[in-house]
Short mmCIF file of C-alpha atoms in Angstrom, two decimals:
data_model
loop_
_atom_site.label_atom_id
_atom_site.label_comp_id
_atom_site.label_asym_id
_atom_site.label_seq_id
_atom_site.Cartn_x
_atom_site.Cartn_y
_atom_site.Cartn_z
CA UNK K 1 1.22 14.42 76.81
CA UNK K 2 4.51 15.87 75.65
CA UNK K 3 6.24 14.39 72.64
CA UNK K 4 9.91 14.44 73.49
CA UNK K 5 12.11 13.00 70.77
CA UNK K 6 14.66 12.04 73.40
CA UNK K 7 12.57 9.65 75.45
CA UNK K 8 9.83 7.03 75.08
CA UNK K 9 6.11 7.39 75.84
CA UNK K 10 4.12 6.44 78.93
CA UNK K 11 3.77 2.90 80.20
CA UNK K 12 0.40 1.37 81.01
CA UNK K 13 -1.60 2.82 83.90
CA UNK K 14 -1.60 -0.47 85.79
CA UNK K 15 2.17 -0.42 86.11
CA UNK K 16 2.43 3.28 86.78
CA UNK K 17 0.19 3.71 89.78
CA UNK K 18 1.10 6.53 92.12
CA UNK K 19 1.01 6.48 95.91
CA UNK K 20 -2.31 8.34 95.86
CA UNK K 21 -4.03 5.35 94.24
CA UNK K 22 -7.05 3.95 96.05
CA UNK K 23 -6.79 0.67 97.96
CA UNK K 24 -9.46 -1.03 95.81
CA UNK K 25 -7.38 -0.46 92.67
CA UNK K 26 -4.18 -1.54 94.42
CA UNK K 27 -5.68 -4.93 95.10
CA UNK K 28 -6.10 -5.52 91.36
CA UNK K 29 -2.44 -4.89 90.54
CA UNK K 30 -0.18 -7.87 89.93
CA UNK K 31 3.51 -7.02 90.48
CA UNK K 32 5.70 -7.83 87.47
CA UNK K 33 8.03 -10.80 87.74
CA UNK K 34 11.51 -9.94 88.98
CA UNK K 35 14.74 -11.52 87.78
CA UNK K 36 17.14 -13.15 90.24
CA UNK K 37 19.19 -10.01 90.87
CA UNK K 38 16.05 -7.94 91.39
CA UNK K 39 14.68 -10.57 93.76
CA UNK K 40 17.77 -10.17 95.91
CA UNK K 41 17.36 -6.39 95.89
CA UNK K 42 13.67 -6.69 96.69
CA UNK K 43 14.43 -9.02 99.62
CA UNK K 44 16.95 -6.52 100.99
CA UNK K 45 14.44 -3.71 100.60
CA UNK K 46 11.64 -5.53 102.41
CA UNK K 47 14.08 -6.61 105.15
CA UNK K 48 14.61 -2.91 105.80
CA UNK K 49 11.21 -1.28 105.22
CA UNK K 50 8.76 -4.18 105.59
CA UNK K 51 6.79 -6.30 103.17
CA UNK K 52 3.64 -4.17 103.00
CA UNK K 53 4.92 -1.96 100.17
CA UNK K 54 3.95 -1.09 96.62
CA UNK K 55 6.83 -0.60 94.19
CA UNK K 56 6.70 2.47 91.97
CA UNK K 57 8.01 2.87 88.43
CA UNK K 58 9.20 5.87 86.39
CA UNK K 59 6.52 6.77 83.84
CA UNK K 60 8.90 7.90 81.11
CA UNK K 61 12.56 8.19 80.25
CA UNK K 62 15.34 5.64 79.90
CA UNK K 63 14.81 3.96 83.27
CA UNK K 64 11.56 1.99 83.60
CA UNK K 65 12.31 -1.12 85.66
CA UNK K 66 11.48 -1.97 89.26
CA UNK K 67 14.99 -1.20 90.43
CA UNK K 68 17.55 1.10 88.81
CA UNK K 69 21.07 -0.25 89.13
CA UNK K 70 23.89 2.20 88.41
CA UNK K 71 27.19 3.20 89.99
CA UNK K 72 26.00 6.55 91.33
CA UNK K 73 28.85 7.25 93.77
CA UNK K 74 31.80 6.36 91.54
CA UNK K 75 33.13 3.52 93.71
CA UNK K 76 33.19 1.03 90.84
CA UNK K 77 30.18 -1.01 91.99
CA UNK K 78 26.51 -0.51 91.23
CA UNK K 79 23.94 0.77 93.71
CA UNK K 80 20.21 0.18 93.36
CA UNK K 81 17.50 2.86 93.49
CA UNK K 82 13.99 1.76 94.45
CA UNK K 83 10.77 3.78 94.65
CA UNK K 84 7.98 2.54 96.85
CA UNK K 85 5.20 3.48 99.20
CA UNK K 86 3.82 1.58 102.17
CA UNK K 87 0.55 -0.16 101.37
CA UNK K 88 -1.14 1.34 104.40
CA UNK K 89 -0.11 4.84 103.29
CA UNK K 90 -1.15 4.54 99.64
CA UNK K 91 -3.59 7.45 99.84
CA UNK K 92 -1.09 9.71 101.58
CA UNK K 93 0.22 12.18 98.97
CA UNK K 94 3.56 12.34 100.80
CA UNK K 95 4.08 8.59 101.06
CA UNK K 96 6.37 8.06 98.04
CA UNK K 97 9.84 7.09 99.21
CA UNK K 98 13.29 6.52 97.70
CA UNK K 99 15.55 3.77 98.93
CA UNK K 100 19.22 3.37 98.00
CA UNK K 101 20.62 -0.14 98.33
CA UNK K 102 24.28 -1.13 98.17
CA UNK K 103 26.33 -4.31 98.37
CA UNK K 104 28.62 -5.28 101.23
CA UNK K 105 32.06 -6.87 100.94
CA UNK K 106 30.40 -10.24 100.34
CA UNK K 107 28.26 -8.92 97.51
CA UNK K 108 25.04 -9.04 99.53
CA UNK K 109 22.46 -6.28 99.04
CA UNK K 110 21.35 -4.12 101.95
CA UNK K 111 19.42 -0.89 102.34
CA UNK K 112 21.84 2.03 102.76
CA UNK K 113 19.60 5.11 102.77
CA UNK K 114 15.91 5.93 102.74
CA UNK K 115 14.30 9.30 102.07
CA UNK K 116 10.88 10.74 101.27
CA UNK K 117 10.14 11.62 97.65
CA UNK K 118 8.56 14.86 96.46
CA UNK K 119 5.28 13.78 94.88
CA UNK K 120 2.82 10.95 94.43
CA UNK K 121 4.53 9.28 91.44
CA UNK K 122 7.83 9.24 89.53
CA UNK K 123 7.84 10.89 86.11
CA UNK K 124 11.39 10.06 85.02
CA UNK K 125 14.92 9.42 86.28
CA UNK K 126 18.06 10.85 84.68
CA UNK K 127 21.54 9.82 85.82
CA UNK K 128 24.31 11.92 84.33
CA UNK K 129 27.32 14.09 84.97
CA UNK K 130 26.48 17.77 84.48
CA UNK K 131 29.32 19.84 83.14
CA UNK K 132 32.79 18.69 84.13
CA UNK K 133 32.15 17.92 87.80
CA UNK K 134 33.04 14.23 87.47
CA UNK K 135 30.22 13.15 89.77
CA UNK K 136 26.97 11.46 88.87
CA UNK K 137 23.79 13.43 89.40
CA UNK K 138 20.65 11.43 90.15
CA UNK K 139 17.84 13.62 88.80
CA UNK K 140 14.33 12.51 89.70
CA UNK K 141 11.22 14.10 88.26
CA UNK K 142 8.18 13.79 90.52
CA UNK K 143 4.50 14.16 89.72
CA UNK K 144 2.27 15.86 92.27
CA UNK K 145 -1.48 15.66 92.66
CA UNK K 146 -2.03 16.35 88.93
CA UNK K 147 -0.05 15.30 85.84
CA UNK K 148 0.94 18.92 85.17
CA UNK K 149 2.22 19.43 88.72
CA UNK K 150 5.83 18.32 88.33
CA UNK K 151 9.04 19.07 90.18
CA UNK K 152 12.52 17.59 89.98
CA UNK K 153 15.28 17.11 92.49
CA UNK K 154 18.93 16.54 91.73
CA UNK K 155 20.72 14.31 94.21
CA UNK K 156 24.34 13.40 94.91
CA UNK K 157 25.06 10.06 96.58
CA UNK K 158 28.25 9.88 98.63
CA UNK K 159 29.29 8.20 101.86
CA UNK K 160 25.99 6.34 102.06
CA UNK K 161 23.96 9.57 102.04
CA UNK K 162 21.66 10.89 99.31
CA UNK K 163 21.83 14.69 99.33
CA UNK K 164 19.43 17.02 97.51
CA UNK K 165 21.59 19.50 95.54
CA UNK K 166 18.99 21.33 93.46
CA UNK K 167 15.23 21.39 92.96
CA UNK K 168 12.69 23.21 90.82
CA UNK K 169 9.37 22.84 89.03
CA UNK K 170 9.34 21.83 85.36
CA UNK K 171 7.32 20.90 82.34
CA UNK K 172 10.08 18.88 80.62
CA UNK K 173 13.61 17.86 81.61
CA UNK K 174 16.22 16.18 79.42
CA UNK K 175 19.96 15.97 78.90
CA UNK K 176 21.67 17.98 76.16
CA UNK K 177 25.08 19.32 75.24
CA UNK K 178 23.53 22.35 73.64
CA UNK K 179 26.73 24.42 73.81
CA UNK K 180 28.76 21.51 72.32
CA UNK K 181 31.52 21.81 74.93
CA UNK K 182 31.67 18.06 75.54
CA UNK K 183 29.80 18.16 78.85
CA UNK K 184 26.14 17.44 79.50
CA UNK K 185 23.66 19.97 80.83
CA UNK K 186 20.22 19.39 82.25
CA UNK K 187 17.78 21.29 80.04
CA UNK K 188 14.65 22.40 81.87
CA UNK K 189 11.48 23.85 80.37
CA UNK K 190 9.49 25.75 82.98
CA UNK K 191 5.79 26.46 82.39
CA UNK K 192 4.02 29.75 82.94
CA UNK K 193 3.16 30.01 86.64
CA UNK K 194 -0.23 31.64 87.19
CA UNK K 195 0.27 31.74 90.96
CA UNK K 196 3.60 33.56 90.99
CA UNK K 197 3.11 35.35 87.66
CA UNK K 198 6.46 34.00 86.48
CA UNK K 199 6.76 33.66 82.71
CA UNK K 200 7.71 30.36 81.06
CA UNK K 201 11.44 29.99 80.51
CA UNK K 202 14.17 27.56 79.49
CA UNK K 203 17.20 26.95 81.69
CA UNK K 204 20.42 24.96 81.81
CA UNK K 205 21.55 23.26 85.00
CA UNK K 206 25.25 22.55 85.60
CA UNK K 207 27.38 21.06 88.37
CA UNK K 208 30.85 22.41 89.20
CA UNK K 209 31.54 19.75 91.81
CA UNK K 210 30.75 22.07 94.71
CA UNK K 211 27.18 22.96 93.78
CA UNK K 212 24.49 22.40 91.18
CA UNK K 213 23.28 25.68 89.72
CA UNK K 214 21.27 27.36 86.96
CA UNK K 215 23.86 28.57 84.45
CA UNK K 216 21.72 30.33 81.84
CA UNK K 217 18.06 31.13 81.18
CA UNK K 218 15.94 32.53 78.37
CA UNK K 219 12.28 33.51 78.33
CA UNK K 220 9.69 31.49 76.39
CA UNK K 221 6.42 32.58 74.81
CA UNK K 222 4.17 33.77 77.64
CA UNK K 223 1.05 32.72 75.69
CA UNK K 224 2.01 29.02 75.66
CA UNK K 225 -0.37 26.84 77.65
CA UNK K 226 1.39 23.51 77.04
CA UNK K 227 4.61 22.25 75.46
CA UNK K 228 3.38 19.66 72.99
CA UNK K 229 6.59 18.50 71.30
CA UNK K 230 10.32 18.90 71.77
CA UNK K 231 12.95 17.98 69.17
CA UNK K 232 16.74 18.20 69.27
CA UNK K 233 18.54 18.99 66.02
CA UNK K 234 20.44 21.63 64.09
CA UNK K 235 19.87 25.12 62.75
CA UNK K 236 22.11 25.23 59.70
CA UNK K 237 25.01 22.80 59.72
CA UNK K 238 26.64 23.47 63.07
CA UNK K 239 24.25 25.14 65.54
CA UNK K 240 22.68 22.57 67.87
CA UNK K 241 19.24 23.66 69.07
CA UNK K 242 16.11 22.57 70.89
CA UNK K 243 12.90 23.09 68.93
CA UNK K 244 9.89 23.61 71.19
CA UNK K 245 6.38 23.32 69.75
CA UNK K 246 4.07 25.12 72.16
CA UNK K 247 0.28 25.20 72.23
CA UNK K 248 -1.68 28.43 72.50
CA UNK K 249 -5.44 28.61 71.85
CA UNK K 250 -5.29 25.21 70.20
CA UNK K 251 -2.55 26.17 67.72
CA UNK K 252 1.14 25.35 67.62
CA UNK K 253 4.07 27.72 67.27
CA UNK K 254 7.78 26.97 67.46
CA UNK K 255 10.63 28.45 69.45
CA UNK K 256 14.26 27.59 68.73
CA UNK K 257 16.66 27.58 71.68
CA UNK K 258 20.43 27.46 71.26
CA UNK K 259 23.53 28.63 73.10
CA UNK K 260 26.09 31.22 72.04
CA UNK K 261 29.19 31.40 74.29
CA UNK K 262 27.23 29.86 77.15
CA UNK K 263 24.24 32.19 76.82
CA UNK K 264 20.87 30.84 75.70
CA UNK K 265 19.08 32.51 72.79
CA UNK K 266 15.46 32.37 71.57
CA UNK K 267 15.59 34.38 68.32
CA UNK K 268 12.11 33.70 66.90
CA UNK K 269 10.38 34.94 70.04
CA UNK K 270 12.74 37.50 71.51
CA UNK K 271 13.21 39.67 68.44
CA UNK K 272 11.62 42.74 66.93
CA UNK K 273 10.47 40.74 63.92
CA UNK K 274 8.40 38.39 66.11
CA UNK K 275 9.10 35.60 63.63
CA UNK K 276 7.36 33.14 65.93
CA UNK K 277 4.09 34.30 64.28
CA UNK K 278 5.33 32.82 61.01
CA UNK K 279 5.35 29.34 62.59
CA UNK K 280 1.71 29.26 63.77
CA UNK K 281 -0.25 26.24 62.48
CA UNK K 282 -2.79 23.63 63.51
CA UNK K 283 -2.08 21.21 66.34
CA UNK K 284 -0.46 17.91 65.33
CA UNK K 285 2.01 19.38 62.85
CA UNK K 286 5.18 18.93 64.88
CA UNK K 287 8.68 20.07 64.01
CA UNK K 288 10.87 17.21 62.81
CA UNK K 289 13.87 16.35 60.66
CA UNK K 290 11.83 15.50 57.58
CA UNK K 291 14.79 14.64 55.34
CA UNK K 292 17.04 13.11 58.04
CA UNK K 293 19.92 15.54 57.47
CA UNK K 294 20.11 16.55 61.14
CA UNK K 295 18.43 19.93 60.55
CA UNK K 296 14.95 20.33 62.05
CA UNK K 297 12.18 21.58 59.79
CA UNK K 298 9.13 23.50 61.03
CA UNK K 299 5.83 22.76 59.24
CA UNK K 300 3.35 25.47 58.26
CA UNK K 301 0.18 25.18 56.20
CA UNK K 302 -1.14 26.81 53.04
CA UNK K 303 -4.19 25.93 50.96
CA UNK K 304 -3.60 23.59 48.05
CA UNK K 305 -4.26 25.14 44.65
CA UNK K 306 -7.95 25.91 44.14
CA UNK K 307 -8.94 25.91 47.82
CA UNK K 308 -9.75 28.87 50.05
CA UNK K 309 -11.00 29.37 53.60
CA UNK K 310 -14.55 29.06 52.21
CA UNK K 311 -13.88 25.68 50.62
CA UNK K 312 -15.58 22.64 52.06
CA UNK K 313 -13.11 19.87 53.00
CA UNK K 314 -10.14 21.92 51.82
CA UNK K 315 -6.77 20.26 51.31
CA UNK K 316 -3.56 21.80 52.55
CA UNK K 317 0.04 21.88 51.43
CA UNK K 318 2.53 21.53 54.27
CA UNK K 319 5.57 23.74 53.88
CA UNK K 320 8.65 22.48 55.72
CA UNK K 321 10.68 25.49 56.83
CA UNK K 322 14.08 26.21 58.33
CA UNK K 323 15.43 29.25 60.10
CA UNK K 324 17.75 31.14 57.78
CA UNK K 325 19.23 34.44 58.90
CA UNK K 326 16.57 34.68 61.63
CA UNK K 327 13.68 34.30 59.20
CA UNK K 328 11.48 31.29 58.41
CA UNK K 329 12.29 30.04 54.91
CA UNK K 330 10.59 27.25 52.96
CA UNK K 331 12.79 24.23 52.25
CA UNK K 332 10.18 21.75 50.95
CA UNK K 333 6.46 21.51 50.24
CA UNK K 334 4.39 18.38 50.54
CA UNK K 335 1.17 16.66 51.43
CA UNK K 336 1.16 15.48 55.06
CA UNK K 337 -1.42 12.96 56.26
CA UNK K 338 -1.28 12.94 60.04
CA UNK K 339 -3.97 10.25 60.26
CA UNK K 340 -2.15 7.88 57.91
CA UNK K 341 1.32 8.74 59.18
CA UNK K 342 3.13 9.81 56.02
CA UNK K 343 4.28 12.86 54.12
CA UNK K 344 4.91 13.13 50.41
CA UNK K 345 7.37 15.87 49.49
CA UNK K 346 6.39 17.52 46.23
CA UNK K 347 9.19 17.92 43.65
CA UNK K 348 9.96 21.43 42.51
CA UNK K 349 8.44 20.84 39.09
CA UNK K 350 5.05 20.28 40.77
CA UNK K 351 5.16 23.59 42.64
CA UNK K 352 2.29 25.82 41.56
CA UNK K 353 0.87 23.39 38.98
CA UNK K 354 -0.53 20.46 41.01
CA UNK K 355 -3.47 20.21 43.41
CA UNK K 356 -4.92 17.48 45.63
CA UNK K 357 -8.26 15.72 46.02
CA UNK K 358 -9.54 12.64 47.79
CA UNK K 359 -11.12 9.67 46.03
CA UNK K 360 -14.44 9.36 47.84
CA UNK K 361 -14.79 5.66 46.92
CA UNK K 362 -11.57 4.28 48.36
CA UNK K 363 -9.98 7.14 50.32
CA UNK K 364 -6.93 7.48 48.06
CA UNK K 365 -5.14 10.82 47.97
CA UNK K 366 -4.96 11.90 44.33
CA UNK K 367 -2.70 14.52 42.80
CA UNK K 368 -4.07 16.34 39.75
CA UNK K 369 -2.71 18.77 37.22
CA UNK K 370 -4.29 22.09 38.17
CA UNK K 371 -6.47 23.82 35.58
CA UNK K 372 -8.33 27.06 36.39
CA UNK K 373 -10.14 25.64 39.48
CA UNK K 374 -10.74 22.42 41.41
CA UNK K 375 -13.69 21.29 39.26
CA UNK K 376 -11.64 21.55 36.08
CA UNK K 377 -8.61 19.79 37.55
CA UNK K 378 -9.28 16.21 36.45
CA UNK K 379 -6.02 15.04 34.87
CA UNK K 380 -4.64 12.53 37.37
CA UNK K 381 -0.88 12.41 37.97
CA UNK K 382 -0.53 10.06 40.94
CA UNK K 383 -2.49 8.53 43.79
CA UNK K 384 -1.38 7.26 47.20
CA UNK K 385 -3.23 4.62 49.22
CA UNK K 386 -2.67 3.58 52.84
CA UNK K 387 -4.25 0.15 53.31
CA UNK K 388 -4.22 -2.75 55.74
CA UNK K 389 -2.88 -6.17 54.78
CA UNK K 390 -6.30 -7.50 53.76
CA UNK K 391 -6.46 -5.02 50.87
CA UNK K 392 -2.80 -5.25 49.85
CA UNK K 393 -3.12 -7.94 47.15
CA UNK K 394 -6.22 -6.27 45.75
CA UNK K 395 -4.27 -3.05 45.28
CA UNK K 396 -1.37 -4.92 43.65
CA UNK K 397 -3.74 -6.46 41.15
CA UNK K 398 -5.14 -2.99 40.42
CA UNK K 399 -1.73 -1.69 39.39
CA UNK K 400 -0.50 -0.16 42.65
CA UNK K 401 3.16 -0.39 43.73
CA UNK K 402 4.37 -0.69 47.33
CA UNK K 403 6.32 2.31 48.63
CA UNK K 404 6.78 1.36 52.27
CA UNK K 405 5.02 -0.32 55.19
CA UNK K 406 4.72 0.21 58.90
CA UNK K 407 3.15 -2.36 61.22
CA UNK K 408 -0.07 -3.38 59.44
CA UNK K 409 -0.24 -0.37 57.11
CA UNK K 410 0.94 -0.64 53.50
CA UNK K 411 1.64 2.54 51.56
CA UNK K 412 1.15 2.18 47.81
CA UNK K 413 1.12 4.44 44.77
CA UNK K 414 -0.26 4.33 41.25
CA UNK K 415 0.51 6.53 38.26
CA UNK K 416 -1.33 6.74 34.92
CA UNK K 417 -0.04 4.83 31.95
CA UNK K 418 0.16 8.08 29.98
CA UNK K 419 3.92 8.50 29.90
CA UNK K 420 3.73 11.53 27.59
CA UNK K 421 2.59 13.83 30.40
CA UNK K 422 5.80 15.54 31.65
CA UNK K 423 4.39 16.04 35.15
CA UNK K 424 4.14 12.28 35.85
CA UNK K 425 6.85 11.42 38.36
CA UNK K 426 9.53 8.80 38.02
CA UNK K 427 9.72 5.92 40.47
CA UNK K 428 12.86 7.46 41.99
CA UNK K 429 11.08 10.77 42.57
CA UNK K 430 8.18 9.02 44.28
CA UNK K 431 10.39 6.88 46.52
CA UNK K 432 12.57 9.87 47.47
CA UNK K 433 9.53 12.03 48.22
CA UNK K 434 7.70 9.58 50.45
CA UNK K 435 8.46 9.94 54.19
CA UNK K 436 7.10 7.79 57.01
CA UNK K 437 6.15 9.96 59.98
CA UNK K 438 5.37 7.25 62.60
#
């Protein structure tokens, strides 16, 4: 599943059934309770299309409810968008339908338009102006027979008619203003297409009021098999960019997409230096704004002091990098525990003199002053523990201090009482270096 830092994750499978779901499973579903307004909309829908229907729900994005109510034609009153399939047609892959409902002069809901969808389930719905057209675009992402088979359609609703204005396949769709001109664009990431031989690419979709069109495109890494994570942030202080972490042979690499004078650029991939190779790392290490300054950092891995590729249970240092003058440059180093959901950024005075081990008895991560090799590195500088609530008081009694908490996980640290060692960190350094990642 893609990690898009612009939208939420999937809902439960029971709520998100597609129209290809078997009848035996359908019978187990209990429709969610509707509020009074939704009950009125539902009554108007069933008056038009019949009562033997199964409502459908977008699987991701900002809109997740039974009915989406927005003013999509600019008349000052809200319309309702409903997705459904007839119960008798639940196994028909073309049975998903879209119904637009509107209110009459008395405020009563009635079905205004009904049209077939373009898949078996709804991935997401985006409602936005694109460019400076002044009209709302209803963009619906559909899922086909498999989760990776996705296509979107952009619709305009006017005069009681829903008109398809643009359609294409996609891996991810989201709204950006990547060129910072004050108008939204639809950003589309297209996967490699093995059937047509078309290479993966990124495109911007705009609307000039007369038509919806693809305004700019740029190629993406042709070795990418899946787009695992997408983050929106800055390169430097003023260049807005989309950071795409793509998977290839089980490893991640990052591409940075931004716009110059309306033209998309992908400098790490489409350059003679092939700097994209400098971003290759293990899966799970996603690009993020580690210090919350708006600039996205790209993680890469190096062995902690004393470890090599032949080491058993080696520890790694995560370097957090930025793009500087079209090259990948280290900004921070730290220890990143994906399983425990935190990163500790190492202060500069620890660079090249500190290594890491694990306490086999309690699972603590322990930082040691490095001497010659791992076996000789036994002078402890700090330890970090991630514990559940049941062990919290025990750790307090053992001299640990709380750094932060998240849900039922408490992050705690302990430093030696030997205050003469200059490498022992201050409380401020520890608190500033600790970053929650979940």
